GROMACS .gro file of N, CA, C and O in nm:
model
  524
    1UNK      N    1   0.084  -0.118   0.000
    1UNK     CA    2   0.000   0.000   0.000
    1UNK      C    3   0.089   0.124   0.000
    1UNK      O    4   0.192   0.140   0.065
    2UNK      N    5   0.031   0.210  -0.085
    2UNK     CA    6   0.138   0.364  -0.060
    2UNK      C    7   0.020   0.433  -0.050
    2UNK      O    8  -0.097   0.403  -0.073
    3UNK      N    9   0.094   0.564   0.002
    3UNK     CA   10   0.052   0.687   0.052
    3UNK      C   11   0.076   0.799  -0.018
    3UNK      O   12   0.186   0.795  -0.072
    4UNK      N   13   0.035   0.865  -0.031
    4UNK     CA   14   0.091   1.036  -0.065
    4UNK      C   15   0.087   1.133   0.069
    4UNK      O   16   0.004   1.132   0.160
    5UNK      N   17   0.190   1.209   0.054
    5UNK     CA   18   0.193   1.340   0.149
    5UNK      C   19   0.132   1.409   0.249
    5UNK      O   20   0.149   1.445   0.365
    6UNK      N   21   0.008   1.419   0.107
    6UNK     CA   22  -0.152   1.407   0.187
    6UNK      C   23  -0.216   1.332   0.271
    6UNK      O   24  -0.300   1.363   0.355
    7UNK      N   25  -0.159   1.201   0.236
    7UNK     CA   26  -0.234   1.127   0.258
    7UNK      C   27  -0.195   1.091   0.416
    7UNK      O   28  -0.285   1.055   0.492
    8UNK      N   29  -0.088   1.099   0.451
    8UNK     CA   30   0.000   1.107   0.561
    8UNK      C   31  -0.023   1.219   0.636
    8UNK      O   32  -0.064   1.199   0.749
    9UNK      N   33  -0.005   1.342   0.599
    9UNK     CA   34  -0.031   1.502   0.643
    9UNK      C   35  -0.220   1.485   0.705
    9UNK      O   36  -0.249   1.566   0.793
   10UNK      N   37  -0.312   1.406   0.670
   10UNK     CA   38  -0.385   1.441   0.712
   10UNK      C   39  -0.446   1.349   0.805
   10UNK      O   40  -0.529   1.386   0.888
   11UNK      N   41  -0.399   1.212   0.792
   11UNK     CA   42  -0.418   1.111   0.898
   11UNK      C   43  -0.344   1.154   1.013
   11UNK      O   44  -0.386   1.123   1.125
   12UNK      N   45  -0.261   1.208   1.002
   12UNK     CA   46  -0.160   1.223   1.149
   12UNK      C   47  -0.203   1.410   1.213
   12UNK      O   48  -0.185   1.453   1.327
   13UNK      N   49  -0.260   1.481   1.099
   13UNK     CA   50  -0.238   1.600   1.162
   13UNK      C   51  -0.132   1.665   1.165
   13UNK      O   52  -0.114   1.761   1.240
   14UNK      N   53  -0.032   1.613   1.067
   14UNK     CA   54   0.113   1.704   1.065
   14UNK      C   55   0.092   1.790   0.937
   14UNK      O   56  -0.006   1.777   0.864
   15UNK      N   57   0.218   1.901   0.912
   15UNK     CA   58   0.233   2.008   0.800
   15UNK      C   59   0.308   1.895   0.718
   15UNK      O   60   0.361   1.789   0.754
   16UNK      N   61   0.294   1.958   0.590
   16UNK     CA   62   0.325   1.879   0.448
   16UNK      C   63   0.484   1.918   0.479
   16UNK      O   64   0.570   1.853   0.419
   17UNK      N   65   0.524   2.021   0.570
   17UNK     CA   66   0.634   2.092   0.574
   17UNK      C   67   0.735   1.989   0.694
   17UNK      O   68   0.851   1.955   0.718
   18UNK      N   69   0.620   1.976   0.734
   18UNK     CA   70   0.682   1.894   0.908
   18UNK      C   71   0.719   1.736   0.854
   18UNK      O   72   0.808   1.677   0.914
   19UNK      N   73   0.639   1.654   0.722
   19UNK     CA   74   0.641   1.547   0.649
   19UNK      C   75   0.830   1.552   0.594
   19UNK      O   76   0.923   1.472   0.599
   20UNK      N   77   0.810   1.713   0.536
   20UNK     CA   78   0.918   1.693   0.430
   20UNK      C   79   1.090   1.745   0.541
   20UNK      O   80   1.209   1.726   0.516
   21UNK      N   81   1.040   1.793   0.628
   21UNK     CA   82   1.141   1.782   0.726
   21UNK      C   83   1.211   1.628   0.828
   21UNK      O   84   1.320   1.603   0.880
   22UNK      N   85   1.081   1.556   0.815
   22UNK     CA   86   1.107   1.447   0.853
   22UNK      C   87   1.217   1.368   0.748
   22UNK      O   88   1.326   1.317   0.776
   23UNK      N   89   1.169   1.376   0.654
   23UNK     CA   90   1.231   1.327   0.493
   23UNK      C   91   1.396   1.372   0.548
   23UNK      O   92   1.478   1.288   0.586
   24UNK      N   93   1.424   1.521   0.543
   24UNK     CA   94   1.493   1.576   0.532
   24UNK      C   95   1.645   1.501   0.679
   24UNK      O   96   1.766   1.495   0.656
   25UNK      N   97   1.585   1.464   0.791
   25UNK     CA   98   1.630   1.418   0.878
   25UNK      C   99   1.692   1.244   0.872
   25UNK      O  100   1.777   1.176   0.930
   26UNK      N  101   1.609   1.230   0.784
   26UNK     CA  102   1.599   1.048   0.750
   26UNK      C  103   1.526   0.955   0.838
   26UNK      O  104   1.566   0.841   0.862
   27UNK      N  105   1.425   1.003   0.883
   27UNK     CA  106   1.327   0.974   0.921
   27UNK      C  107   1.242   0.850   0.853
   27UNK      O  108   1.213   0.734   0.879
   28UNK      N  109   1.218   0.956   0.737
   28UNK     CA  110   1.134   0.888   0.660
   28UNK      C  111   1.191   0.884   0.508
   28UNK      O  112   1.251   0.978   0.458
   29UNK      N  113   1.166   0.765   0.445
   29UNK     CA  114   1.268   0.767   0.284
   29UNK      C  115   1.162   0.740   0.146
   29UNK      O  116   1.181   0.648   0.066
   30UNK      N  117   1.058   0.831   0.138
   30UNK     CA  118   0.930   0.805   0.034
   30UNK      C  119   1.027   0.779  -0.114
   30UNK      O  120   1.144   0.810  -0.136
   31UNK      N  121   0.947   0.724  -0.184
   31UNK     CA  122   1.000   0.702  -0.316
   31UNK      C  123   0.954   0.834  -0.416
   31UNK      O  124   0.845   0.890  -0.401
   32UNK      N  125   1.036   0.867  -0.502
   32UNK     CA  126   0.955   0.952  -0.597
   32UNK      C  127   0.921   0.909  -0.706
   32UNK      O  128   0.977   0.815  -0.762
   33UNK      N  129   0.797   0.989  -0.764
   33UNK     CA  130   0.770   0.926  -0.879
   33UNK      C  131   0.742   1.079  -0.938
   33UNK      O  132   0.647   1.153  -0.910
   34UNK      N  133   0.858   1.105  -1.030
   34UNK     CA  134   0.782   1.242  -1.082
   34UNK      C  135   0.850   1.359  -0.967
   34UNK      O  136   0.962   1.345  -0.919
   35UNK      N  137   0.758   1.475  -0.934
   35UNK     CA  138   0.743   1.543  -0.819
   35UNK      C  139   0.684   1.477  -0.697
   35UNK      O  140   0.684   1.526  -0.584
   36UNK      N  141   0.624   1.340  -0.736
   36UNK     CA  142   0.552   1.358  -0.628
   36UNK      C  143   0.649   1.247  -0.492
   36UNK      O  144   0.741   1.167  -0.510
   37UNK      N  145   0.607   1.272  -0.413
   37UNK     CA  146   0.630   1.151  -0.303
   37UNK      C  147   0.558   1.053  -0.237
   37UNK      O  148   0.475   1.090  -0.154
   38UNK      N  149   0.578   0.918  -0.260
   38UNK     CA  150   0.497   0.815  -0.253
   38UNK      C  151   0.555   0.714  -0.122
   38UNK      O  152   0.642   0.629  -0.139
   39UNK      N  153   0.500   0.738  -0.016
   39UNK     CA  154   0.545   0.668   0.128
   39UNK      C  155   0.470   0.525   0.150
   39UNK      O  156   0.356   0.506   0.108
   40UNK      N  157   0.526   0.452   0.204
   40UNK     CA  158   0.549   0.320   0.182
   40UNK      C  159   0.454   0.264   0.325
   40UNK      O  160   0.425   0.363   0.392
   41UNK      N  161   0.423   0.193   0.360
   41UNK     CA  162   0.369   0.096   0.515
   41UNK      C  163   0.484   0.166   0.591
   41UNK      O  164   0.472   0.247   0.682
   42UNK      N  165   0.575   0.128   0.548
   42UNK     CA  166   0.699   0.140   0.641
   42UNK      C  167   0.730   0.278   0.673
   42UNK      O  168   0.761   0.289   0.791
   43UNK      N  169   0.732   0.361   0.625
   43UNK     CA  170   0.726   0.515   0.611
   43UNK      C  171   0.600   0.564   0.726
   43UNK      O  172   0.617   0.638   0.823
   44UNK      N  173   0.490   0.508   0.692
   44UNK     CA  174   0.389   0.532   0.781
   44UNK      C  175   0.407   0.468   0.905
   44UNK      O  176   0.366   0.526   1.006
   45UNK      N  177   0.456   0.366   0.913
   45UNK     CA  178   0.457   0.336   1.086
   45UNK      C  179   0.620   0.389   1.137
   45UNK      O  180   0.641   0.402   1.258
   46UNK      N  181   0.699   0.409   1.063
   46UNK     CA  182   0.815   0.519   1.134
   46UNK      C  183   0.746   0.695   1.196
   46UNK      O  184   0.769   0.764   1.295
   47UNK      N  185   0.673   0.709   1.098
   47UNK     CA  186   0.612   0.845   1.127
   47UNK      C  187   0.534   0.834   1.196
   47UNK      O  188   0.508   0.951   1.224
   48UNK      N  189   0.414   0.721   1.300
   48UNK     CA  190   0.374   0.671   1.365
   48UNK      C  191   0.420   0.661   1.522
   48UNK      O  192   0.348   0.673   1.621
   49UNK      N  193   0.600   0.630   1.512
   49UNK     CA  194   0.669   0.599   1.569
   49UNK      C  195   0.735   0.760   1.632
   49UNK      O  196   0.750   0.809   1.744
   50UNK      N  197   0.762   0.804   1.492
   50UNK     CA  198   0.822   0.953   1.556
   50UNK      C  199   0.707   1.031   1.597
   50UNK      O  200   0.727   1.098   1.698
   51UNK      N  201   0.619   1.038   1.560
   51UNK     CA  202   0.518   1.127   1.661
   51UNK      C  203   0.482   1.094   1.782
   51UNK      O  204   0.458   1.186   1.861
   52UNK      N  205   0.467   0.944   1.829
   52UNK     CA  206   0.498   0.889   1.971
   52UNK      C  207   0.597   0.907   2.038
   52UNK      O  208   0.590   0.907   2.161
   53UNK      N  209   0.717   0.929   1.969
   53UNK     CA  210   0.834   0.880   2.067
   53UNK      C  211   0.865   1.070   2.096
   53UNK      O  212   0.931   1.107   2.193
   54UNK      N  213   0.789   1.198   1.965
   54UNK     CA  214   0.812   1.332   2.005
   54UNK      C  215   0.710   1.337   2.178
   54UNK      O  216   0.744   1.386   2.286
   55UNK      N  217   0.617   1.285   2.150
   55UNK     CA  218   0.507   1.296   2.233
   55UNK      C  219   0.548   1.266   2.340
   55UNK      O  220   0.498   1.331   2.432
   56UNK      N  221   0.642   1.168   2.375
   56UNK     CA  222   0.668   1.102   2.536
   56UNK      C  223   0.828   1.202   2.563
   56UNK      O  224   0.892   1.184   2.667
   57UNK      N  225   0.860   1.269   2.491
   57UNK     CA  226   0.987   1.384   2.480
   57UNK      C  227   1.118   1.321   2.455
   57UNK      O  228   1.214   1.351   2.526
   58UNK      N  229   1.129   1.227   2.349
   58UNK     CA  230   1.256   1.216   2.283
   58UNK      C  231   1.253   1.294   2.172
   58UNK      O  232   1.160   1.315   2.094
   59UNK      N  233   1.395   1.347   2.173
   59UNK     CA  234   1.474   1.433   2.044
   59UNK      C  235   1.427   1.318   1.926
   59UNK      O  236   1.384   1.205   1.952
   60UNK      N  237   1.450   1.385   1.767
   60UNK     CA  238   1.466   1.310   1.689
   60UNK      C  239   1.568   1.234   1.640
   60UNK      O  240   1.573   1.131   1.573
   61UNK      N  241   1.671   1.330   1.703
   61UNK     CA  242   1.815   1.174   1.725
   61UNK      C  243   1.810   1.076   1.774
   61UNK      O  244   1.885   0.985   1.741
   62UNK      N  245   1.724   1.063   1.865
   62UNK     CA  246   1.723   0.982   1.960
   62UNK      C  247   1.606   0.851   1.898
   62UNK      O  248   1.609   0.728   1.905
   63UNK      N  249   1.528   0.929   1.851
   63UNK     CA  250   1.377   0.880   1.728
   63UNK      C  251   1.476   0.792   1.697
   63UNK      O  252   1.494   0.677   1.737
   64UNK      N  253   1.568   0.889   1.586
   64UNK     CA  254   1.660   0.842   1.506
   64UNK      C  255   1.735   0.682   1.483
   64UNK      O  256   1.743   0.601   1.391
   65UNK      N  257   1.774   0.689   1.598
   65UNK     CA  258   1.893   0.651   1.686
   65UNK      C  259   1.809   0.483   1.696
   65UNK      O  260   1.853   0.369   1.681
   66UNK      N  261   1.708   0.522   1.719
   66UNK     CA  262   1.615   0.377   1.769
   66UNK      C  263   1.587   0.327   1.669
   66UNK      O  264   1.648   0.225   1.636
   67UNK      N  265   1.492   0.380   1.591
   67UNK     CA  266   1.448   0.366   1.424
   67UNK      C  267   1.543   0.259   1.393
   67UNK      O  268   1.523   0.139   1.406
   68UNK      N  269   1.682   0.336   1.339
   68UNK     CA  270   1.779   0.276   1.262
   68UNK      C  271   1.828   0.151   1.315
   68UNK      O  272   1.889   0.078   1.236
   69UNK      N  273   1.812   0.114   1.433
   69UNK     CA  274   1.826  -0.036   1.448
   69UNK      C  275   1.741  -0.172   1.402
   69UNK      O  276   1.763  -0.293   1.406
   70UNK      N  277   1.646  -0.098   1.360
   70UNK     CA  278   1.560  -0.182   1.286
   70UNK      C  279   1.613  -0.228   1.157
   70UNK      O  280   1.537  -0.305   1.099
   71UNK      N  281   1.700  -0.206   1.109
   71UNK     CA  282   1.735  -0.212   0.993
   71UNK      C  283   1.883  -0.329   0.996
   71UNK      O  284   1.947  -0.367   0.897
   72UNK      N  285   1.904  -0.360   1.126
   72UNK     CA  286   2.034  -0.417   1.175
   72UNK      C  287   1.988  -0.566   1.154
   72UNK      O  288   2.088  -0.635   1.176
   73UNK      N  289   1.875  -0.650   1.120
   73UNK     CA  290   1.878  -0.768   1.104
   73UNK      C  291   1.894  -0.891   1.199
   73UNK      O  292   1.903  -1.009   1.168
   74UNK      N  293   1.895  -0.843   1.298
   74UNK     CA  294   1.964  -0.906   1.401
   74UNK      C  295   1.843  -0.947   1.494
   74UNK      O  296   1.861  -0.962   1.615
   75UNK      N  297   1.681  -0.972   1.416
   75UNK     CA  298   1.568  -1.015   1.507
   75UNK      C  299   1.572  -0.934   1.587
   75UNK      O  300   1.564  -0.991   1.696
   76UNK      N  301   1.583  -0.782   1.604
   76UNK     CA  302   1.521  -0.697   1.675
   76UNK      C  303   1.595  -0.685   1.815
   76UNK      O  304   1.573  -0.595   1.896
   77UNK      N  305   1.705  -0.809   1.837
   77UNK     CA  306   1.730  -0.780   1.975
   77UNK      C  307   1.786  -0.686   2.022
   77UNK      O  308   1.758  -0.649   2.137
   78UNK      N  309   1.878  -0.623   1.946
   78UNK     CA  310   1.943  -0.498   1.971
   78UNK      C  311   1.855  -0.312   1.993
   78UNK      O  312   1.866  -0.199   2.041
   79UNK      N  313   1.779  -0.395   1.919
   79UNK     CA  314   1.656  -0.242   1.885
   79UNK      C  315   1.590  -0.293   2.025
   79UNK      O  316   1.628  -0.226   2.121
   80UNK      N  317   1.523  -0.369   2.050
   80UNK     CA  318   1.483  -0.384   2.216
   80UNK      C  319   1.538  -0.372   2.323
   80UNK      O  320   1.478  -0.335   2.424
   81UNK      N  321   1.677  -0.406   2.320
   81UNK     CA  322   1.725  -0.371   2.422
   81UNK      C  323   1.734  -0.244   2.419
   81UNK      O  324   1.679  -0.185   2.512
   82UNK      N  325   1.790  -0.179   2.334
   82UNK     CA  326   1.816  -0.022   2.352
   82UNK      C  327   1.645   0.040   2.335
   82UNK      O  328   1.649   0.154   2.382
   83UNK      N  329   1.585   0.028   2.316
   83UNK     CA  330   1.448   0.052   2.320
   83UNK      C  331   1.450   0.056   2.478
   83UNK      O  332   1.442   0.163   2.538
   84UNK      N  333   1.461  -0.075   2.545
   84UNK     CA  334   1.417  -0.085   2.647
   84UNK      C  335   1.456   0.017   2.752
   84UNK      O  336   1.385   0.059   2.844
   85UNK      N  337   1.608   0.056   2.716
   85UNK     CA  338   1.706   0.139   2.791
   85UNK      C  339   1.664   0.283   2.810
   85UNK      O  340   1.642   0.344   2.915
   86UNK      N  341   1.655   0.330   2.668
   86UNK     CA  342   1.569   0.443   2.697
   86UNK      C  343   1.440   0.500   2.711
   86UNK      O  344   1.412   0.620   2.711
   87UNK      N  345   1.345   0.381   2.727
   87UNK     CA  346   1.208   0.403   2.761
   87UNK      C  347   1.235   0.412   2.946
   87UNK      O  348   1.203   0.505   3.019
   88UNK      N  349   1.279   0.331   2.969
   88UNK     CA  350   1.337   0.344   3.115
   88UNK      C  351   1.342   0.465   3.146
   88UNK      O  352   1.252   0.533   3.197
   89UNK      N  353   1.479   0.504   3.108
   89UNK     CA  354   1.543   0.607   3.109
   89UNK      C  355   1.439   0.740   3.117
   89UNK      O  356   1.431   0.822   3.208
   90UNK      N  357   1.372   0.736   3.007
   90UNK     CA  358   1.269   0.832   3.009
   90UNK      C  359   1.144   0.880   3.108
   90UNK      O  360   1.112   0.996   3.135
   91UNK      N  361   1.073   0.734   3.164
   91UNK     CA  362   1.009   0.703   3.206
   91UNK      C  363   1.081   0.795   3.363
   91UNK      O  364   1.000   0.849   3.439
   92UNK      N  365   1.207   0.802   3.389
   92UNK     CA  366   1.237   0.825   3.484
   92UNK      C  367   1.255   1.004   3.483
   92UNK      O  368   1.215   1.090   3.561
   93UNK      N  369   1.307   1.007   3.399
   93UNK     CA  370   1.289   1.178   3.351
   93UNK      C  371   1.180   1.254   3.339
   93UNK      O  372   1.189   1.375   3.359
   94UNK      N  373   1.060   1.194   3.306
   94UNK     CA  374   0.888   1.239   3.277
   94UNK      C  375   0.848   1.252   3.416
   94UNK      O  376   0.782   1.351   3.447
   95UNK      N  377   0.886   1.149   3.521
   95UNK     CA  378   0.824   1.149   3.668
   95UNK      C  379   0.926   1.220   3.727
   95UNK      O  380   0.915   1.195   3.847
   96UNK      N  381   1.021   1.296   3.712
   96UNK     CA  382   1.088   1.406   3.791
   96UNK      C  383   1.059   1.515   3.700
   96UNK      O  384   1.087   1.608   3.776
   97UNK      N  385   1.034   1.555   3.622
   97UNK     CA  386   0.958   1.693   3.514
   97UNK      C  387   0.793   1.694   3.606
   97UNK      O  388   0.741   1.803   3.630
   98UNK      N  389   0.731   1.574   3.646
   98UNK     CA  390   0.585   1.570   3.676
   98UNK      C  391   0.604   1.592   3.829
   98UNK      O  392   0.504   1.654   3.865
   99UNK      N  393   0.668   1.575   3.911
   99UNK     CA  394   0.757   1.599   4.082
   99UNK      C  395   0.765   1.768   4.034
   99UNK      O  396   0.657   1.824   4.056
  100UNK      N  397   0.842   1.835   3.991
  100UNK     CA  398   0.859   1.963   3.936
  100UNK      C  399   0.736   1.994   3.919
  100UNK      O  400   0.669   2.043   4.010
  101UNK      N  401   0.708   1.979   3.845
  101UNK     CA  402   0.539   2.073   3.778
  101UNK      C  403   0.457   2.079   3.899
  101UNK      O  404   0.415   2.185   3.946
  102UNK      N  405   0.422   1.909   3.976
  102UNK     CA  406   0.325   1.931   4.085
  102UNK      C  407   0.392   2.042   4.188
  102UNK      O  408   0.322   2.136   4.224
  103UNK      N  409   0.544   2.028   4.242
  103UNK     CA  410   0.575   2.135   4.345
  103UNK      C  411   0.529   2.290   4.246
  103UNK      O  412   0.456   2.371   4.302
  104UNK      N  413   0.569   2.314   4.129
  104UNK     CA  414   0.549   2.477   4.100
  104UNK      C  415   0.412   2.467   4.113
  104UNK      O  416   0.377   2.557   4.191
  105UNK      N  417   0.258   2.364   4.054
  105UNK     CA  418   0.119   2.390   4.104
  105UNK      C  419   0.088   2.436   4.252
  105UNK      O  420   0.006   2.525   4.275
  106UNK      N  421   0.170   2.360   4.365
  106UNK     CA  422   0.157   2.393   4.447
  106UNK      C  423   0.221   2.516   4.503
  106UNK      O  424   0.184   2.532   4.619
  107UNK      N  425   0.290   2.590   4.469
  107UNK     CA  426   0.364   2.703   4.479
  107UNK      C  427   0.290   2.759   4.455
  107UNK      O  428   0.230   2.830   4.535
  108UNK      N  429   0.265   2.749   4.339
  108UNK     CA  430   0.159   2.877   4.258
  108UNK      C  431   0.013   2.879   4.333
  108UNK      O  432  -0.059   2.979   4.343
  109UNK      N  433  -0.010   2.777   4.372
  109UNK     CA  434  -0.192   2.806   4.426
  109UNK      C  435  -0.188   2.819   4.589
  109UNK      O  436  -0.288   2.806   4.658
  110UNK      N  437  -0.022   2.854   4.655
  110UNK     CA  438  -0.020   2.913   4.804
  110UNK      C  439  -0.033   3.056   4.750
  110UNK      O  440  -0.108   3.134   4.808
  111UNK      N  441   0.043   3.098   4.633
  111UNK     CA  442   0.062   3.217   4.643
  111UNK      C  443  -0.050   3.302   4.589
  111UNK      O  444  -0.057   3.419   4.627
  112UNK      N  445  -0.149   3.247   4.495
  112UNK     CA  446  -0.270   3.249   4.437
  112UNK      C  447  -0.325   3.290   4.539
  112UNK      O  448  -0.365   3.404   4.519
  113UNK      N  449  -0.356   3.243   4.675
  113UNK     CA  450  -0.440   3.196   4.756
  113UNK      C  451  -0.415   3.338   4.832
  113UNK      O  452  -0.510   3.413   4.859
  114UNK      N  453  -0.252   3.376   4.872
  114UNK     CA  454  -0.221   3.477   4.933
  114UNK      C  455  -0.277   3.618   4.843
  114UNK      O  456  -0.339   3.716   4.883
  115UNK      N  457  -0.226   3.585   4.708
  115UNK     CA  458  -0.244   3.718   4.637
  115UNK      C  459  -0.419   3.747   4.661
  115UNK      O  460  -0.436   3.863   4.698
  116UNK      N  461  -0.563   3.660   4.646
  116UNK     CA  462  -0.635   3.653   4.634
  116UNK      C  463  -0.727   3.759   4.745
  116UNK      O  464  -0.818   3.842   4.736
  117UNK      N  465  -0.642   3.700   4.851
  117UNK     CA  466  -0.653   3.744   4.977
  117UNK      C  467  -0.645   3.923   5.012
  117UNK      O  468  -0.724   4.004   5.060
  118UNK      N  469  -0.484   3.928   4.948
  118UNK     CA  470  -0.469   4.078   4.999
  118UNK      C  471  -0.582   4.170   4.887
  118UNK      O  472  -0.630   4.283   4.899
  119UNK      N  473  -0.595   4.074   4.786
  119UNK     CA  474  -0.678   4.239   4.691
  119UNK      C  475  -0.875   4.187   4.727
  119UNK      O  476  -0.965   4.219   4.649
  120UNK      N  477  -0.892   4.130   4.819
  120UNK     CA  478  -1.009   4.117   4.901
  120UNK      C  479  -1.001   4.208   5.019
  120UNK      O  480  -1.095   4.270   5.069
  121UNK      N  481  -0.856   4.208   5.064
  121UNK     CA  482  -0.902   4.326   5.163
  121UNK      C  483  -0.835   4.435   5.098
  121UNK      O  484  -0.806   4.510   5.191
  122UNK      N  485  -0.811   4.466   5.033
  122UNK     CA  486  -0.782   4.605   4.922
  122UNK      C  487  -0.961   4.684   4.883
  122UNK      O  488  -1.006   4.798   4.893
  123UNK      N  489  -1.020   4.548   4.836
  123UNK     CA  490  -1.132   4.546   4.798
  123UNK      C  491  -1.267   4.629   4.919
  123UNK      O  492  -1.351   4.717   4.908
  124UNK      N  493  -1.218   4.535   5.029
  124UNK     CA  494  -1.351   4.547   5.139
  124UNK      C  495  -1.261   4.721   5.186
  124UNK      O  496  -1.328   4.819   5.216
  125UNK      N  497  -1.138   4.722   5.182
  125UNK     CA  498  -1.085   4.869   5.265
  125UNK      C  499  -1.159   4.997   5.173
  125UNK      O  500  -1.214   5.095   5.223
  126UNK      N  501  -1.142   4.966   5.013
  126UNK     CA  502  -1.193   5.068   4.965
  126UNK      C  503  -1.338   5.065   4.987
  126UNK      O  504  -1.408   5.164   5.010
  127UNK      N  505  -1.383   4.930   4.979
  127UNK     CA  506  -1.584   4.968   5.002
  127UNK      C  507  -1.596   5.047   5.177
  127UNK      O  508  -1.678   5.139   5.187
  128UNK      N  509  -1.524   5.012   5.289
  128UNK     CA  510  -1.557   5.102   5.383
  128UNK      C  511  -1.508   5.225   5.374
  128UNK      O  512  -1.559   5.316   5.440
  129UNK      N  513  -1.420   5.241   5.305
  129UNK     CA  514  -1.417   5.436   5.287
  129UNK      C  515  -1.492   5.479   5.212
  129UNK      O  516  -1.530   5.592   5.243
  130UNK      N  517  -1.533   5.439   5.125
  130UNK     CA  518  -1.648   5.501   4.989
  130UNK      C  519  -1.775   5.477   5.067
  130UNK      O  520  -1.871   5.549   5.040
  131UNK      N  521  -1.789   5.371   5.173
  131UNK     CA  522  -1.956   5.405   5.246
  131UNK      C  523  -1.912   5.465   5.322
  131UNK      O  524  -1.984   5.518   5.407
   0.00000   0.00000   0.00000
């Protein structure tokens, strides 16, 4: 089965621009026919792959980096293990970014709470001088 540009650009929700940047990275390797570009099964589940693996916050080197072991022949074991390494890896980086975020929520909604406060009595000081 092939694809066109389009046809890719609109199942996924990406720019025809963001497609041809992928291209551009080696991401993805469409065939041409003409002008046009004609992406393959395989093309579509790499681009599948890199929009998951942007989504959980790996670089595209790193996309990269994983991708291309697929291509090593070697029944995948090498691409799993290192798969495995940096899903880990990540997994551990996402829950200290999510430790961070919850302490600044909570920062932010003491100080919310304080700010809220003083322009309530800013509020009630000006209504008893104006009555």
């Amino acid at each position: 089965m092939a694809f066109t540009i389009g046809d890719l650009s609109r199942e996924f929700g990406v720019s025809l621009r963001t497609l041809r940047f992928y291209e551009d990275k080696q991401l993805l390797n469409p065939k041409r026919q003409g002008p046009h570009r004609i992406y393959s099964r395989r093309d579509r589940a790499r681009l599948k792959l890199v929009l998951m693996g942007k989504k959980v916050g790996f670089s595209l080197t790193e996309i990269k980096e994983m991708l291309d072991l697929y291509d090593l022949k070697d029944g995948q074991a090498v691409q799993l293990k290192v798969a495995l390494d940096k899903f880990t890896r990540q997994i551990e980086v996402l829950k200290q970014q999510k430790s961070e975020i919850e302490r600044a929520i909570e920062e932010l909604s003491r100080t919310l709470a304080v700010v809220d406060g003083m322009l309530r009595d800013r509020e009630a000081e000006a209504r008893e001088a104006a009555g």
